[in-house]
JSON list of C-alpha atoms and ligand atoms in Angstrom, two decimals:
[
{"chain": "C", "resi": 47, "resn": "MET", "atom": "CA", "xyz": [0.00, 0.00, 0.00]},
{"chain": "C", "resi": 48, "resn": "LYS", "atom": "CA", "xyz": [1.70, 3.12, -1.28]},
{"chain": "C", "resi": 49, "resn": "ALA", "atom": "CA", "xyz": [0.57, 5.55, 1.45]},
{"chain": "C", "resi": 50, "resn": "LEU", "atom": "CA", "xyz": [1.93, 3.28, 4.22]},
{"chain": "C", "resi": 51, "resn": "ILE", "atom": "CA", "xyz": [5.18, 2.54, 2.39]},
{"chain": "C", "resi": 52, "resn": "ASP", "atom": "CA", "xyz": [5.73, 6.28, 1.78]},
{"chain": "C", "resi": 53, "resn": "LYS", "atom": "CA", "xyz": [5.11, 7.01, 5.47]},
{"chain": "C", "resi": 54, "resn": "ILE", "atom": "CA", "xyz": [7.56, 4.29, 6.54]},
{"chain": "C", "resi": 55, "resn": "LYS", "atom": "CA", "xyz": [10.16, 5.78, 4.17]},
{"chain": "C", "resi": 56, "resn": "THR", "atom": "CA", "xyz": [9.77, 9.28, 5.62]},
{"chain": "C", "resi": 57, "resn": "ALA", "atom": "CA", "xyz": [9.03, 8.54, 9.31]},
{"chain": "C", "resi": 58, "resn": "GLY", "atom": "CA", "xyz": [10.12, 4.94, 10.06]},
{"chain": "C", "resi": 59, "resn": "ILE", "atom": "CA", "xyz": [13.43, 4.40, 11.86]},
{"chain": "C", "resi": 60, "resn": "ALA", "atom": "CA", "xyz": [15.49, 1.20, 11.64]},
{"chain": "C", "resi": 61, "resn": "VAL", "atom": "CA", "xyz": [16.54, 0.96, 15.30]},
{"chain": "C", "resi": 62, "resn": "ASP", "atom": "CA", "xyz": [18.71, -2.07, 14.57]},
{"chain": "C", "resi": 63, "resn": "GLU", "atom": "CA", "xyz": [18.58, -4.89, 12.03]},
{"chain": "C", "resi": 64, "resn": "HIS", "atom": "CA", "xyz": [15.47, -6.42, 13.66]},
{"chain": "C", "resi": 65, "resn": "VAL", "atom": "CA", "xyz": [13.29, -3.53, 14.86]},
{"chain": "C", "resi": 66, "resn": "LEU", "atom": "CA", "xyz": [11.54, -0.74, 12.97]},
{"chain": "C", "resi": 67, "resn": "LYS", "atom": "CA", "xyz": [10.38, 2.21, 15.05]},
{"chain": "C", "resi": 68, "resn": "VAL", "atom": "CA", "xyz": [6.98, 3.59, 13.96]},
{"chain": "C", "resi": 69, "resn": "ASP", "atom": "CA", "xyz": [6.09, 5.61, 17.05]},
{"chain": "C", "resi": 70, "resn": "SER", "atom": "CA", "xyz": [5.40, 8.83, 15.13]},
{"chain": "C", "resi": 71, "resn": "PHE", "atom": "CA", "xyz": [2.45, 7.38, 13.17]},
{"chain": "C", "resi": 72, "resn": "ILE", "atom": "CA", "xyz": [1.23, 4.00, 14.55]},
{"chain": "C", "resi": 73, "resn": "ASN", "atom": "CA", "xyz": [1.89, 3.22, 18.18]},
{"chain": "C", "resi": 74, "resn": "HIS", "atom": "CA", "xyz": [2.65, 6.38, 20.17]},
{"chain": "C", "resi": 75, "resn": "GLN", "atom": "CA", "xyz": [1.55, 9.30, 18.02]},
{"chain": "C", "resi": 76, "resn": "VAL", "atom": "CA", "xyz": [-1.09, 8.04, 15.57]},
{"chain": "C", "resi": 77, "resn": "ASP", "atom": "CA", "xyz": [-1.78, 9.28, 12.01]},
{"chain": "C", "resi": 78, "resn": "PRO", "atom": "CA", "xyz": [-5.59, 8.94, 11.82]},
{"chain": "C", "resi": 79, "resn": "LYS", "atom": "CA", "xyz": [-5.80, 9.74, 8.09]},
{"chain": "C", "resi": 80, "resn": "LEU", "atom": "CA", "xyz": [-3.38, 6.93, 7.31]},
{"chain": "C", "resi": 81, "resn": "MET", "atom": "CA", "xyz": [-5.19, 4.58, 9.73]},
{"chain": "C", "resi": 82, "resn": "GLY", "atom": "CA", "xyz": [-8.46, 5.43, 7.94]},
{"chain": "C", "resi": 83, "resn": "GLU", "atom": "CA", "xyz": [-6.94, 4.54, 4.57]},
{"chain": "C", "resi": 84, "resn": "ILE", "atom": "CA", "xyz": [-5.60, 1.29, 6.03]},
{"chain": "C", "resi": 85, "resn": "GLY", "atom": "CA", "xyz": [-9.08, 0.46, 7.35]},
{"chain": "C", "resi": 86, "resn": "GLU", "atom": "CA", "xyz": [-10.52, 1.05, 3.86]},
{"chain": "C", "resi": 87, "resn": "GLU", "atom": "CA", "xyz": [-7.88, -1.19, 2.28]},
{"chain": "C", "resi": 88, "resn": "PHE", "atom": "CA", "xyz": [-8.42, -4.12, 4.68]},
{"chain": "C", "resi": 89, "resn": "ALA", "atom": "CA", "xyz": [-12.20, -3.77, 4.29]},
{"chain": "C", "resi": 90, "resn": "ARG", "atom": "CA", "xyz": [-11.82, -3.85, 0.48]},
{"chain": "C", "resi": 91, "resn": "TYR", "atom": "CA", "xyz": [-9.48, -6.86, 0.53]},
{"chain": "C", "resi": 92, "resn": "PHE", "atom": "CA", "xyz": [-11.53, -9.00, 2.94]},
{"chain": "C", "resi": 93, "resn": "LYS", "atom": "CA", "xyz": [-15.00, -7.90, 1.78]},
{"chain": "C", "resi": 94, "resn": "ASP", "atom": "CA", "xyz": [-16.04, -11.31, 0.39]},
{"chain": "C", "resi": 95, "resn": "LYS", "atom": "CA", "xyz": [-14.83, -13.34, 3.38]},
{"chain": "C", "resi": 96, "resn": "LYS", "atom": "CA", "xyz": [-18.04, -13.05, 5.42]},
{"chain": "C", "resi": 97, "resn": "ILE", "atom": "CA", "xyz": [-16.15, -11.64, 8.41]},
{"chain": "C", "resi": 98, "resn": "THR", "atom": "CA", "xyz": [-18.27, -11.26, 11.57]},
{"chain": "C", "resi": 99, "resn": "LYS", "atom": "CA", "xyz": [-15.80, -9.57, 13.96]},
{"chain": "C", "resi": 100, "resn": "VAL", "atom": "CA", "xyz": [-12.40, -7.90, 13.95]},
{"chain": "C", "resi": 101, "resn": "PHE", "atom": "CA", "xyz": [-9.79, -8.92, 16.54]},
{"chain": "C", "resi": 102, "resn": "THR", "atom": "CA", "xyz": [-6.52, -7.23, 17.43]},
{"chain": "C", "resi": 103, "resn": "VAL", "atom": "CA", "xyz": [-3.84, -7.53, 20.10]},
{"chain": "C", "resi": 104, "resn": "GLU", "atom": "CA", "xyz": [-3.37, -4.63, 22.52]},
{"chain": "C", "resi": 105, "resn": "THR", "atom": "CA", "xyz": [-2.06, -2.01, 22.16]},
{"chain": "C", "resi": 106, "resn": "SER", "atom": "CA", "xyz": [-0.45, -1.09, 18.88]},
{"chain": "C", "resi": 107, "resn": "GLY", "atom": "CA", "xyz": [-2.93, -2.96, 16.67]},
{"chain": "C", "resi": 108, "resn": "ILE", "atom": "CA", "xyz": [-5.86, -0.97, 18.07]},
{"chain": "C", "resi": 109, "resn": "ALA", "atom": "CA", "xyz": [-5.68, 2.14, 15.86]},
{"chain": "C", "resi": 110, "resn": "PRO", "atom": "CA", "xyz": [-5.74, 0.37, 12.47]},
{"chain": "C", "resi": 111, "resn": "ALA", "atom": "CA", "xyz": [-8.18, -2.27, 13.77]},
{"chain": "C", "resi": 112, "resn": "VAL", "atom": "CA", "xyz": [-10.69, 0.38, 14.93]},
{"chain": "C", "resi": 113, "resn": "PHE", "atom": "CA", "xyz": [-10.77, 1.91, 11.46]},
{"chain": "C", "resi": 114, "resn": "THR", "atom": "CA", "xyz": [-11.05, -1.51, 9.80]},
{"chain": "C", "resi": 115, "resn": "ALA", "atom": "CA", "xyz": [-13.98, -2.45, 12.04]},
{"chain": "C", "resi": 116, "resn": "LEU", "atom": "CA", "xyz": [-15.60, 0.95, 11.44]},
{"chain": "C", "resi": 117, "resn": "VAL", "atom": "CA", "xyz": [-15.47, 0.61, 7.64]},
{"chain": "C", "resi": 118, "resn": "MET", "atom": "CA", "xyz": [-16.68, -3.02, 7.84]},
{"chain": "C", "resi": 119, "resn": "ASN", "atom": "CA", "xyz": [-19.43, -2.04, 10.30]},
{"chain": "C", "resi": 120, "resn": "LEU", "atom": "CA", "xyz": [-18.35, -4.77, 12.75]},
{"chain": "C", "resi": 121, "resn": "ASP", "atom": "CA", "xyz": [-17.39, -4.95, 16.42]},
{"chain": "C", "resi": 122, "resn": "LEU", "atom": "CA", "xyz": [-13.74, -4.93, 17.39]},
{"chain": "C", "resi": 123, "resn": "VAL", "atom": "CA", "xyz": [-12.37, -7.16, 20.18]},
{"chain": "C", "resi": 124, "resn": "VAL", "atom": "CA", "xyz": [-9.02, -6.21, 21.73]},
{"chain": "C", "resi": 125, "resn": "LEU", "atom": "CA", "xyz": [-7.13, -9.26, 23.02]},
{"chain": "C", "resi": 126, "resn": "LYS", "atom": "CA", "xyz": [-5.52, -8.49, 26.37]},
{"chain": "C", "resi": 127, "resn": "LYS", "atom": "CA", "xyz": [-1.97, -9.18, 27.43]},
{"chain": "C", "resi": 128, "resn": "ASN", "atom": "CA", "xyz": [-2.03, -10.41, 31.05]},
{"chain": "C", "resi": 129, "resn": "THR", "atom": "CA", "xyz": [1.12, -11.28, 32.90]},
{"chain": "C", "resi": 130, "resn": "SER", "atom": "CA", "xyz": [-0.50, -13.97, 35.05]},
{"chain": "C", "resi": 131, "resn": "LYS", "atom": "CA", "xyz": [-3.14, -16.61, 34.45]},
{"chain": "C", "resi": 132, "resn": "ILE", "atom": "CA", "xyz": [-6.75, -15.86, 35.28]},
{"chain": "C", "resi": 133, "resn": "LEU", "atom": "CA", "xyz": [-8.32, -19.16, 36.30]},
{"chain": "C", "resi": 134, "resn": "SER", "atom": "CA", "xyz": [-11.95, -18.08, 36.40]},
{"chain": "C", "resi": 135, "resn": "GLY", "atom": "CA", "xyz": [-12.97, -20.21, 33.42]},
{"chain": "C", "resi": 136, "resn": "GLU", "atom": "CA", "xyz": [-14.62, -17.20, 31.80]},
{"chain": "C", "resi": 137, "resn": "VAL", "atom": "CA", "xyz": [-11.74, -16.60, 29.44]},
{"chain": "C", "resi": 138, "resn": "TYR", "atom": "CA", "xyz": [-9.68, -18.34, 26.78]},
{"chain": "C", "resi": 139, "resn": "GLN", "atom": "CA", "xyz": [-5.94, -17.87, 27.30]},
{"chain": "C", "resi": 140, "resn": "THR", "atom": "CA", "xyz": [-2.80, -18.78, 25.43]},
{"chain": "C", "resi": 141, "resn": "SER", "atom": "CA", "xyz": [0.82, -18.09, 26.31]},
{"chain": "C", "resi": 142, "resn": "ILE", "atom": "CA", "xyz": [2.85, -16.05, 23.83]},
{"chain": "C", "resi": 143, "resn": "TYR", "atom": "CA", "xyz": [6.32, -14.53, 23.70]},
{"chain": "C", "resi": 144, "resn": "SER", "atom": "CA", "xyz": [6.58, -10.78, 23.09]},
{"chain": "C", "resi": 145, "resn": "PHE", "atom": "CA", "xyz": [9.06, -9.88, 20.37]},
{"chain": "C", "resi": 146, "resn": "THR", "atom": "CA", "xyz": [9.59, -6.31, 21.55]},
{"chain": "C", "resi": 147, "resn": "LYS", "atom": "CA", "xyz": [9.52, -6.85, 25.34]},
{"chain": "C", "resi": 148, "resn": "GLY", "atom": "CA", "xyz": [11.28, -10.21, 25.52]},
{"chain": "C", "resi": 149, "resn": "VAL", "atom": "CA", "xyz": [8.73, -11.65, 28.01]},
{"chain": "C", "resi": 150, "resn": "ASN", "atom": "CA", "xyz": [5.93, -14.22, 27.95]},
{"chain": "C", "resi": 151, "resn": "TYR", "atom": "CA", "xyz": [2.38, -13.17, 28.59]},
{"chain": "C", "resi": 152, "resn": "GLU", "atom": "CA", "xyz": [-1.08, -14.69, 28.57]},
{"chain": "C", "resi": 153, "resn": "LEU", "atom": "CA", "xyz": [-3.14, -13.49, 25.62]},
{"chain": "C", "resi": 154, "resn": "THR", "atom": "CA", "xyz": [-6.69, -13.35, 26.93]},
{"chain": "C", "resi": 155, "resn": "LEU", "atom": "CA", "xyz": [-10.15, -13.35, 25.35]},
{"chain": "C", "resi": 156, "resn": "SER", "atom": "CA", "xyz": [-13.39, -13.21, 27.30]},
{"chain": "C", "resi": 157, "resn": "LYS", "atom": "CA", "xyz": [-15.76, -16.02, 26.26]},
{"chain": "C", "resi": 158, "resn": "LYS", "atom": "CA", "xyz": [-18.50, -13.36, 26.06]},
{"chain": "C", "resi": 159, "resn": "PHE", "atom": "CA", "xyz": [-17.02, -11.85, 22.93]},
{"chain": "C", "resi": 160, "resn": "ILE", "atom": "CA", "xyz": [-16.78, -14.88, 20.65]},
{"chain": "C", "resi": 161, "resn": "ASP", "atom": "CA", "xyz": [-19.17, -17.50, 19.41]},
{"chain": "C", "resi": 162, "resn": "LYS", "atom": "CA", "xyz": [-18.52, -20.69, 17.45]},
{"chain": "C", "resi": 163, "resn": "ASP", "atom": "CA", "xyz": [-20.25, -19.19, 14.39]},
{"chain": "C", "resi": 164, "resn": "ASP", "atom": "CA", "xyz": [-17.85, -16.25, 14.23]},
{"chain": "C", "resi": 165, "resn": "ASN", "atom": "CA", "xyz": [-15.48, -15.75, 11.32]},
{"chain": "C", "resi": 166, "resn": "ILE", "atom": "CA", "xyz": [-12.72, -13.49, 12.61]},
{"chain": "C", "resi": 167, "resn": "LEU", "atom": "CA", "xyz": [-10.44, -11.01, 10.84]},
{"chain": "C", "resi": 168, "resn": "ILE", "atom": "CA", "xyz": [-7.23, -10.57, 12.86]},
{"chain": "C", "resi": 169, "resn": "ILE", "atom": "CA", "xyz": [-5.46, -7.20, 12.44]},
{"chain": "C", "resi": 170, "resn": "ASP", "atom": "CA", "xyz": [-2.02, -6.35, 13.83]},
{"chain": "C", "resi": 171, "resn": "ASP", "atom": "CA", "xyz": [0.63, -3.71, 13.25]},
{"chain": "C", "resi": 172, "resn": "PHE", "atom": "CA", "xyz": [3.64, -6.03, 12.71]},
{"chain": "C", "resi": 173, "resn": "LEU", "atom": "CA", "xyz": [4.30, -9.59, 11.66]},
{"chain": "C", "resi": 174, "resn": "ALA", "atom": "CA", "xyz": [7.72, -10.59, 13.00]},
{"chain": "C", "resi": 175, "resn": "ASN", "atom": "CA", "xyz": [7.99, -14.14, 14.37]},
{"chain": "C", "resi": 176, "resn": "GLY", "atom": "CA", "xyz": [4.23, -14.61, 14.25]},
{"chain": "C", "resi": 177, "resn": "GLN", "atom": "CA", "xyz": [3.66, -15.21, 17.97]},
{"chain": "C", "resi": 178, "resn": "ALA", "atom": "CA", "xyz": [1.05, -12.49, 18.44]},
{"chain": "C", "resi": 179, "resn": "ALA", "atom": "CA", "xyz": [-0.92, -13.51, 15.32]},
{"chain": "C", "resi": 180, "resn": "LEU", "atom": "CA", "xyz": [-0.67, -17.22, 16.17]},
{"chain": "C", "resi": 181, "resn": "GLY", "atom": "CA", "xyz": [-1.81, -16.50, 19.73]},
{"chain": "C", "resi": 182, "resn": "ALA", "atom": "CA", "xyz": [-4.89, -14.75, 18.33]},
{"chain": "C", "resi": 183, "resn": "VAL", "atom": "CA", "xyz": [-5.50, -17.70, 15.96]},
{"chain": "C", "resi": 184, "resn": "ASN", "atom": "CA", "xyz": [-5.23, -20.13, 18.89]},
{"chain": "C", "resi": 185, "resn": "LEU", "atom": "CA", "xyz": [-7.85, -18.23, 20.91]},
{"chain": "C", "resi": 186, "resn": "VAL", "atom": "CA", "xyz": [-10.28, -18.20, 17.96]},
{"chain": "C", "resi": 187, "resn": "GLU", "atom": "CA", "xyz": [-9.75, -21.95, 17.48]},
{"chain": "C", "resi": 188, "resn": "MET", "atom": "CA", "xyz": [-10.25, -22.62, 21.23]},
{"chain": "C", "resi": 189, "resn": "ALA", "atom": "CA", "xyz": [-13.69, -21.05, 20.87]},
{"chain": "C", "resi": 190, "resn": "GLY", "atom": "CA", "xyz": [-14.49, -23.31, 17.92]},
{"chain": "C", "resi": 191, "resn": "ALA", "atom": "CA", "xyz": [-14.77, -20.27, 15.62]},
{"chain": "C", "resi": 192, "resn": "LYS", "atom": "CA", "xyz": [-12.98, -19.61, 12.31]},
{"chain": "C", "resi": 193, "resn": "VAL", "atom": "CA", "xyz": [-10.25, -17.23, 11.20]},
{"chain": "C", "resi": 194, "resn": "GLY", "atom": "CA", "xyz": [-11.37, -15.57, 7.95]},
{"chain": "C", "resi": 195, "resn": "GLY", "atom": "CA", "xyz": [-8.08, -13.78, 7.36]},
{"chain": "C", "resi": 196, "resn": "ILE", "atom": "CA", "xyz": [-5.14, -11.94, 8.87]},
{"chain": "C", "resi": 197, "resn": "GLY", "atom": "CA", "xyz": [-4.32, -8.33, 7.99]},
{"chain": "C", "resi": 198, "resn": "ILE", "atom": "CA", "xyz": [-0.88, -6.95, 8.86]},
{"chain": "C", "resi": 199, "resn": "LEU", "atom": "CA", "xyz": [0.42, -3.41, 8.37]},
{"chain": "C", "resi": 200, "resn": "ILE", "atom": "CA", "xyz": [4.13, -4.21, 8.28]},
{"chain": "C", "resi": 201, "resn": "GLU", "atom": "CA", "xyz": [5.54, -7.67, 7.60]},
{"chain": "C", "resi": 202, "resn": "LYS", "atom": "CA", "xyz": [9.26, -8.24, 8.14]},
{"chain": "C", "resi": 203, "resn": "THR", "atom": "CA", "xyz": [9.91, -10.96, 5.59]},
{"chain": "C", "resi": 204, "resn": "PHE", "atom": "CA", "xyz": [13.32, -11.81, 7.09]},
{"chain": "C", "resi": 205, "resn": "GLN", "atom": "CA", "xyz": [11.56, -13.25, 10.17]},
{"chain": "C", "resi": 206, "resn": "ASP", "atom": "CA", "xyz": [9.52, -16.46, 10.39]},
{"chain": "C", "resi": 207, "resn": "GLY", "atom": "CA", "xyz": [5.96, -15.26, 11.01]},
{"chain": "C", "resi": 208, "resn": "ARG", "atom": "CA", "xyz": [4.63, -15.62, 7.46]},
{"chain": "C", "resi": 209, "resn": "LYS", "atom": "CA", "xyz": [5.78, -19.24, 7.22]},
{"chain": "C", "resi": 210, "resn": "LEU", "atom": "CA", "xyz": [4.11, -20.19, 10.51]},
{"chain": "C", "resi": 211, "resn": "LEU", "atom": "CA", "xyz": [0.79, -18.67, 9.41]},
{"chain": "C", "resi": 212, "resn": "ASP", "atom": "CA", "xyz": [1.02, -20.21, 5.92]},
{"chain": "C", "resi": 213, "resn": "ASP", "atom": "CA", "xyz": [1.72, -23.61, 7.52]},
{"chain": "C", "resi": 214, "resn": "ARG", "atom": "CA", "xyz": [-1.49, -23.26, 9.54]},
{"chain": "C", "resi": 215, "resn": "GLY", "atom": "CA", "xyz": [-3.36, -22.57, 6.29]},
{"chain": "C", "resi": 216, "resn": "TYR", "atom": "CA", "xyz": [-4.36, -18.94, 6.94]},
{"chain": "C", "resi": 217, "resn": "GLU", "atom": "CA", "xyz": [-4.45, -16.14, 4.39]},
{"chain": "C", "resi": 218, "resn": "THR", "atom": "CA", "xyz": [-2.25, -13.23, 5.45]},
{"chain": "C", "resi": 219, "resn": "TYR", "atom": "CA", "xyz": [-2.43, -9.87, 3.67]},
{"chain": "C", "resi": 220, "resn": "SER", "atom": "CA", "xyz": [0.39, -7.40, 4.46]},
{"chain": "C", "resi": 221, "resn": "LEU", "atom": "CA", "xyz": [0.34, -3.76, 3.36]},
{"chain": "C", "resi": 222, "resn": "ALA", "atom": "CA", "xyz": [4.12, -3.23, 3.49]},
{"chain": "C", "resi": 223, "resn": "ARG", "atom": "CA", "xyz": [6.77, -5.93, 3.29]},
{"chain": "C", "resi": 224, "resn": "ILE", "atom": "CA", "xyz": [10.26, -5.19, 4.55]},
{"chain": "C", "resi": 225, "resn": "LYS", "atom": "CA", "xyz": [13.11, -7.44, 3.52]},
{"chain": "C", "resi": 226, "resn": "SER", "atom": "CA", "xyz": [15.95, -5.83, 5.45]},
{"chain": "C", "resi": 227, "resn": "LEU", "atom": "CA", "xyz": [16.72, -3.25, 8.16]},
{"chain": "C", "resi": 228, "resn": "LYS", "atom": "CA", "xyz": [20.49, -3.67, 7.97]},
{"chain": "C", "resi": 229, "resn": "GLU", "atom": "CA", "xyz": [22.80, -0.65, 8.48]},
{"chain": "C", "resi": 230, "resn": "GLY", "atom": "CA", "xyz": [19.91, 1.68, 9.26]},
{"chain": "C", "resi": 231, "resn": "MET", "atom": "CA", "xyz": [18.42, 1.23, 5.77]},
{"chain": "C", "resi": 232, "resn": "ILE", "atom": "CA", "xyz": [14.79, 0.18, 5.26]},
{"chain": "C", "resi": 233, "resn": "GLU", "atom": "CA", "xyz": [14.56, -2.10, 2.22]},
{"chain": "C", "resi": 234, "resn": "PHE", "atom": "CA", "xyz": [11.17, -3.17, 0.87]},
{"chain": "C", "resi": 235, "resn": "GLU", "atom": "CA", "xyz": [10.21, -6.30, -1.05]},
{"chain": "C", "resi": 236, "resn": "ASP", "atom": "CA", "xyz": [9.29, -5.51, -4.69]},
{"chain": "P", "resi": 424, "resn": "5GP", "atom": "P1", "xyz": [5.58, -11.37, 16.56]},
{"chain": "P", "resi": 424, "resn": "5GP", "atom": "O1", "xyz": [4.65, -11.90, 17.56]},
{"chain": "P", "resi": 424, "resn": "5GP", "atom": "O2", "xyz": [5.10, -11.53, 15.13]},
{"chain": "P", "resi": 424, "resn": "5GP", "atom": "O3", "xyz": [7.00, -11.81, 16.74]},
{"chain": "P", "resi": 424, "resn": "5GP", "atom": "O4", "xyz": [5.64, -9.81, 16.82]},
{"chain": "P", "resi": 424, "resn": "5GP", "atom": "C1", "xyz": [4.49, -9.06, 16.65]},
{"chain": "P", "resi": 424, "resn": "5GP", "atom": "C2", "xyz": [4.33, -8.01, 17.69]},
{"chain": "P", "resi": 424, "resn": "5GP", "atom": "O5", "xyz": [5.58, -7.47, 18.15]},
{"chain": "P", "resi": 424, "resn": "5GP", "atom": "C3", "xyz": [3.57, -6.86, 17.07]},
{"chain": "P", "resi": 424, "resn": "5GP", "atom": "O6", "xyz": [2.28, -6.85, 17.61]},
{"chain": "P", "resi": 424, "resn": "5GP", "atom": "C4", "xyz": [4.34, -5.62, 17.43]},
{"chain": "P", "resi": 424, "resn": "5GP", "atom": "O7", "xyz": [3.70, -4.94, 18.46]},
{"chain": "P", "resi": 424, "resn": "5GP", "atom": "C5", "xyz": [5.68, -6.09, 17.92]},
{"chain": "P", "resi": 424, "resn": "5GP", "atom": "N1", "xyz": [6.75, -5.90, 16.91]},
{"chain": "P", "resi": 424, "resn": "5GP", "atom": "C6", "xyz": [7.38, -6.88, 16.19]},
{"chain": "P", "resi": 424, "resn": "5GP", "atom": "N2", "xyz": [8.34, -6.35, 15.42]},
{"chain": "P", "resi": 424, "resn": "5GP", "atom": "C7", "xyz": [8.32, -5.02, 15.63]},
{"chain": "P", "resi": 424, "resn": "5GP", "atom": "C8", "xyz": [9.08, -3.93, 15.10]},
{"chain": "P", "resi": 424, "resn": "5GP", "atom": "O8", "xyz": [10.00, -4.07, 14.26]},
{"chain": "P", "resi": 424, "resn": "5GP", "atom": "N3", "xyz": [8.75, -2.70, 15.55]},
{"chain": "P", "resi": 424, "resn": "5GP", "atom": "C9", "xyz": [7.76, -2.48, 16.45]},
{"chain": "P", "resi": 424, "resn": "5GP", "atom": "N4", "xyz": [7.51, -1.21, 16.81]},
{"chain": "P", "resi": 424, "resn": "5GP", "atom": "N5", "xyz": [7.02, -3.48, 16.99]},
{"chain": "P", "resi": 424, "resn": "5GP", "atom": "C10", "xyz": [7.30, -4.74, 16.56]}
]
């Protein structure tokens, strides 16, 4: 998606060869016009998939996911990152490893907000090693519901996430694909 790629070129910062900083337009300061365009694009791409709800992982997926859900006229569910297990039986939980924080946490979904007939669109800001997206997939599967697609703003193709999601048979649509962050340079896939 040209608007996102242009923004990454002007405002993204390659912190090191693994991490791209996007805090001026996605996850600290937010560019609402760009998030609106992203919402339109995901809604266009997934329009025939009979999606019933949009899911994202807190917190940096929330801005683009809100706009996607708004354009699709669907509810948005924000999956929570808890540091300890809640054993009340009212939630689905799965353990995932955070790429940016280097810690494990329990990704949590209240049973109230999913039904076995749901067909979920998962939206997240980054696809790195795929743990966040796979965690979301696991929670949907625990509820007996379906994943209708996965929409990612920025995929880092030099990490393993895409392969893991492909191996599980899910369709992943990324708006910007980065092949390298070496030496402070942001290189995109063609
Ligand atoms: P994964 O679970 O795919 O390894 O990582 C996905 C999560 O880690 C995303 O939700 C995102 O918040 C964070 N993340 C992964 N790579 C980056 C990165 O290069 N920059 C930033 N800002 N966050 C990232």
